[in-house]
PDB file of C-alpha atoms in Angstrom:
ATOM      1  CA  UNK A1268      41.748  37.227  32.603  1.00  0.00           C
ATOM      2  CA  UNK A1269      38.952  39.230  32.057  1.00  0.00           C
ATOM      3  CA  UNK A1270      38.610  42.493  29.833  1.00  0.00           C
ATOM      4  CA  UNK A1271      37.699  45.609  32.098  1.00  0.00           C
ATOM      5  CA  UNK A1272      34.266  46.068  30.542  1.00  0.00           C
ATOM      6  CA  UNK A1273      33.279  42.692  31.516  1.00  0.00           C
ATOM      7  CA  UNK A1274      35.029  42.888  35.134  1.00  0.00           C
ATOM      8  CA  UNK A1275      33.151  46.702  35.948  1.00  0.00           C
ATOM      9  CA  UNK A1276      29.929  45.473  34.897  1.00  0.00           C
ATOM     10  CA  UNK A1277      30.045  42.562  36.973  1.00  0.00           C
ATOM     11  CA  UNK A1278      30.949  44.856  39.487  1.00  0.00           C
ATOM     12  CA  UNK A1279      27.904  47.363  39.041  1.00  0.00           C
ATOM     13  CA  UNK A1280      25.394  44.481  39.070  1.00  0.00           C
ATOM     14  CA  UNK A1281      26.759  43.469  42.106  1.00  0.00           C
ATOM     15  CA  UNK A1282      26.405  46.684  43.572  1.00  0.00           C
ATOM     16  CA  UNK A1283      22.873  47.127  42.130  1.00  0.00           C
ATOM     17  CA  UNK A1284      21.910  44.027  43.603  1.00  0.00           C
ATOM     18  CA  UNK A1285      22.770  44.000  46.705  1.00  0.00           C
ATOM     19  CA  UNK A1286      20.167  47.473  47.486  1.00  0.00           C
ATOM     20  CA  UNK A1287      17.210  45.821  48.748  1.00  0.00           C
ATOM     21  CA  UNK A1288      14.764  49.015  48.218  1.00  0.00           C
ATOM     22  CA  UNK A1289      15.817  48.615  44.541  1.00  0.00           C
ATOM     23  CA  UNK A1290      15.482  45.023  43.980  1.00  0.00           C
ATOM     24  CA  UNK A1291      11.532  45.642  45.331  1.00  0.00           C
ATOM     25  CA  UNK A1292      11.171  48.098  42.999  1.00  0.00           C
ATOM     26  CA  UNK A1293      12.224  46.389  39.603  1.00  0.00           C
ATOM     27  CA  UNK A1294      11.709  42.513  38.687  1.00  0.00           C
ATOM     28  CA  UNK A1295      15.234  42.312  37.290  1.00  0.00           C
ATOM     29  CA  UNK A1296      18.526  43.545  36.163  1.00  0.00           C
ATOM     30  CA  UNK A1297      19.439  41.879  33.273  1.00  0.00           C
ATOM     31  CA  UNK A1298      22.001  41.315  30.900  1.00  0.00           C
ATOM     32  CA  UNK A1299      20.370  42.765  27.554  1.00  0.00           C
ATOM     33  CA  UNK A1300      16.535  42.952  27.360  1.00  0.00           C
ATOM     34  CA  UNK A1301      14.971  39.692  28.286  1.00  0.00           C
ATOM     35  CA  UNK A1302      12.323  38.228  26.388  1.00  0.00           C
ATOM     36  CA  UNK A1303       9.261  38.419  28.621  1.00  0.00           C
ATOM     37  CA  UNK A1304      10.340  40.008  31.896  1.00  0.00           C
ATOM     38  CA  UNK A1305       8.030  42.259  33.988  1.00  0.00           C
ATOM     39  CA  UNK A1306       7.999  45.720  34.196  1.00  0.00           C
ATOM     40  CA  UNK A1307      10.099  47.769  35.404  1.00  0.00           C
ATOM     41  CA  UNK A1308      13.626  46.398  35.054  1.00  0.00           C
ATOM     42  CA  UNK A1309      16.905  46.964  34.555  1.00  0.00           C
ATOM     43  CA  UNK A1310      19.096  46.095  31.622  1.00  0.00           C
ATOM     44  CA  UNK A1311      22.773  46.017  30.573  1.00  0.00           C
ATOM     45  CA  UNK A1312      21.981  48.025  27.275  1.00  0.00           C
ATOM     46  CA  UNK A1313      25.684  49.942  25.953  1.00  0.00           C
ATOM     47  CA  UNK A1314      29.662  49.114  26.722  1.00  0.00           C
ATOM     48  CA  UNK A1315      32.407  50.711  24.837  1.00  0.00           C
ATOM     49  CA  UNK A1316      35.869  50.053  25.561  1.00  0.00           C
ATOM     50  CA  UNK A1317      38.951  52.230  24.163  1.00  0.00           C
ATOM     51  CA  UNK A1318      42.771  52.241  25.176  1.00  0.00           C
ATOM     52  CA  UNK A1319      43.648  54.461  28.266  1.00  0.00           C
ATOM     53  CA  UNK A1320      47.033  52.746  28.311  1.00  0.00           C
ATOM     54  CA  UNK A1321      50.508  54.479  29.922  1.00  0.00           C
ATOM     55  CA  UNK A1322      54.189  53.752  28.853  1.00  0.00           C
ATOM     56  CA  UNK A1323      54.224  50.681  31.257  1.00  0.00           C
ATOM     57  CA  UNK A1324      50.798  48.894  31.516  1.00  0.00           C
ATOM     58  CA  UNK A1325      47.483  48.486  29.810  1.00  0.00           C
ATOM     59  CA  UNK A1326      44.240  50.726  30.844  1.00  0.00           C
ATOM     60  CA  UNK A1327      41.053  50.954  29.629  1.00  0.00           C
ATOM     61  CA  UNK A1328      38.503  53.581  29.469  1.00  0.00           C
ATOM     62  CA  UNK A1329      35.250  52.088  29.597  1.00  0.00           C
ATOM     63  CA  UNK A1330      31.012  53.985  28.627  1.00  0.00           C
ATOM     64  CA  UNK A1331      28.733  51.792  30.564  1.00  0.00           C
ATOM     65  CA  UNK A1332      24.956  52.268  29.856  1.00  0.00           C
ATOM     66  CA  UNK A1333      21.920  51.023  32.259  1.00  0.00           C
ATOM     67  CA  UNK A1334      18.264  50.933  31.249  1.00  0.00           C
ATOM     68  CA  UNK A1335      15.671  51.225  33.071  1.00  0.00           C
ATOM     69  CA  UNK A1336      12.060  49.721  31.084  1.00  0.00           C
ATOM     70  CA  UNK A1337       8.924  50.381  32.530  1.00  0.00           C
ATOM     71  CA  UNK A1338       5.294  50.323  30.918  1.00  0.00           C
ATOM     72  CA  UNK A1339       3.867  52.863  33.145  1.00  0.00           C
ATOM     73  CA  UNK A1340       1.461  55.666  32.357  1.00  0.00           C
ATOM     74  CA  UNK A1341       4.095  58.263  33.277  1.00  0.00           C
ATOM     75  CA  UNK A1342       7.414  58.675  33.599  1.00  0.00           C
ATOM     76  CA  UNK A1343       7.068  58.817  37.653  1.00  0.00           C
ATOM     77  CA  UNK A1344       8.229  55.721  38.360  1.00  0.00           C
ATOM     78  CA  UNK A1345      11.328  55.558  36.023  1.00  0.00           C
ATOM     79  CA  UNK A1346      12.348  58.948  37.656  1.00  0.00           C
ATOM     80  CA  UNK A1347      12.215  57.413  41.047  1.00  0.00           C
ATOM     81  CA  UNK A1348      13.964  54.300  40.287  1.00  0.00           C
ATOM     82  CA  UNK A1349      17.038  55.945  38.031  1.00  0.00           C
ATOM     83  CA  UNK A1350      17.328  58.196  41.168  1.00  0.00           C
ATOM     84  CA  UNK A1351      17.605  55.011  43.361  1.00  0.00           C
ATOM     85  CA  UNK A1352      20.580  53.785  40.751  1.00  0.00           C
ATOM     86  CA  UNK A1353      22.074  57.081  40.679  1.00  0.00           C
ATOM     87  CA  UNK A1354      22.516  56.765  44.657  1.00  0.00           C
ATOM     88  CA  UNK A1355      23.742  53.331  44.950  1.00  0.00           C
ATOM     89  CA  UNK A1356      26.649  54.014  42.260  1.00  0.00           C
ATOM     90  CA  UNK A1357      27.385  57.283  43.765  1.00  0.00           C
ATOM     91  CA  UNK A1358      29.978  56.089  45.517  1.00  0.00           C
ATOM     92  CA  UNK A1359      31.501  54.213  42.454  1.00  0.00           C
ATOM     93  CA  UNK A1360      31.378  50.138  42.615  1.00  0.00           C
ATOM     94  CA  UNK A1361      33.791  47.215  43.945  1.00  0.00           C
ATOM     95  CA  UNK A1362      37.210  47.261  42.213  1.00  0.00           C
ATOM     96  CA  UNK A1363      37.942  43.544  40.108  1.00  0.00           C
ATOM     97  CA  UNK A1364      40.293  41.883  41.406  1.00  0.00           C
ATOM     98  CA  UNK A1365      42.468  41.904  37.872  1.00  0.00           C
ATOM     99  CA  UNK A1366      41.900  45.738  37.261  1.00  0.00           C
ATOM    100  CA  UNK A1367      41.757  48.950  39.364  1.00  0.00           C
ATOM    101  CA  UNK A1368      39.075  51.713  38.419  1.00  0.00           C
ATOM    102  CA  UNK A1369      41.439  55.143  38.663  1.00  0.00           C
ATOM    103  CA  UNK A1370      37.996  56.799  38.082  1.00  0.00           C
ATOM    104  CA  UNK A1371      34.355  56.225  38.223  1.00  0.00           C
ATOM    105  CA  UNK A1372      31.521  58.859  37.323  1.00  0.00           C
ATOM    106  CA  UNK A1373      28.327  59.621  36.296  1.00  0.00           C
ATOM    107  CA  UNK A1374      27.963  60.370  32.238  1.00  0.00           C
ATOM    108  CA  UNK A1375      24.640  61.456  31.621  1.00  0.00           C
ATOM    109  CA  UNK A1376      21.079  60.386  31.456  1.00  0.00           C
ATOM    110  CA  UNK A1377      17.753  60.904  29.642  1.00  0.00           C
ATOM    111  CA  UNK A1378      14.656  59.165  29.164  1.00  0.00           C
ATOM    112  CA  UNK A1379      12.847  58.739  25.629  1.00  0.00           C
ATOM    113  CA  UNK A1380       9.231  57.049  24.803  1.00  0.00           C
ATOM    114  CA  UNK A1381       7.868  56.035  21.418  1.00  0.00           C
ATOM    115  CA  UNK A1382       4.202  56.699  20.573  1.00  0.00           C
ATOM    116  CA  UNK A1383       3.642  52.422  21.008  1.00  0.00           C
ATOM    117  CA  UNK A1384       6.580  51.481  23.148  1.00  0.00           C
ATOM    118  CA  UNK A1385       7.662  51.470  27.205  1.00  0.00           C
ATOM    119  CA  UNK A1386       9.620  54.084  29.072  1.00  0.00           C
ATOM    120  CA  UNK A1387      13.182  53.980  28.996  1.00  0.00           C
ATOM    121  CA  UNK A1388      15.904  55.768  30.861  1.00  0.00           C
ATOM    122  CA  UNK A1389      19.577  55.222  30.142  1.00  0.00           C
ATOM    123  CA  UNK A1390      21.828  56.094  32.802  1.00  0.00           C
ATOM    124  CA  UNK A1391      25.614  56.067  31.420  1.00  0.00           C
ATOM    125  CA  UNK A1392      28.773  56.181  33.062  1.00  0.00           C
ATOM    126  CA  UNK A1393      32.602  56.420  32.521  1.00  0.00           C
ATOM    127  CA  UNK A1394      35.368  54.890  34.320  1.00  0.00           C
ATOM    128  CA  UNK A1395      39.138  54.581  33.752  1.00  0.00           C
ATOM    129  CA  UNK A1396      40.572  51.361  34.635  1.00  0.00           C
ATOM    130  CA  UNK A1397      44.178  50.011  34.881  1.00  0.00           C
ATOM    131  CA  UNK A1398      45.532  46.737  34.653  1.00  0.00           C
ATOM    132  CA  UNK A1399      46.971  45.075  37.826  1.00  0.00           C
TER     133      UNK A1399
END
């Protein structure tokens, strides 16, 4: 069995993957920052997991975080592609088979530079999963 965090990420990726118009735009999404991949892409960067349990089974509420690295000048391009994410997950992502999401959302997001480092935008969401 998997844990819920592992099975809704799966799950996002999938969904993240299979957008064509955002797969052109980025040269990856990634588990964790990869050593020497090329700007922009997308990275696994934050999961949390806490106890959302009931009486009679096991639940999960889960803080997935997404970021998006890119190198650029400005922070036009990041903009456009966190939109793109925002879109495709809008409509929440494929339920595991061992878990269902009660609830799926949109957290926050926010997008920081240091004076010698890339762009990056962190998208996070929350979702509330039971066990099957």
């Amino acid at each position: 069995m998997s844990s819920a965090l592992d099975a809704v990420q799966i799950s996002l990726v999938s969904a993240l993957q299979g957008d064509q118009a955002l797969m052109e735009a980025v040269s990856g999404i990634y588990d964790g920052p990869p050593p020497r991949a090329e700007y922009p892409y997308v990275s696994l960067s934050t999961g949390a997991s806490r106890d959302w349990s009931h009486k009679t089974g096991a639940g999960r509420l889960l803080s997935i975080g997404l970021t998006v690295h890119d190198s650029g000048d400005s922070a036009a391009r990041i903009h456009q592609i966190m939109a793109m994410i925002e879109a495709i997950l809008e409509g929440g992502v494929a339920e595991p088979a061992e878990w269902q999401i009660v609830t799926f959302a949109f957290h926050r997001s926010r997008i920081l530079r240091s004076a010698t480092g890339p762009w990056r935008g962190l998208i996070e969401y929350r979702a509330r999963c039971l066990q099957n």
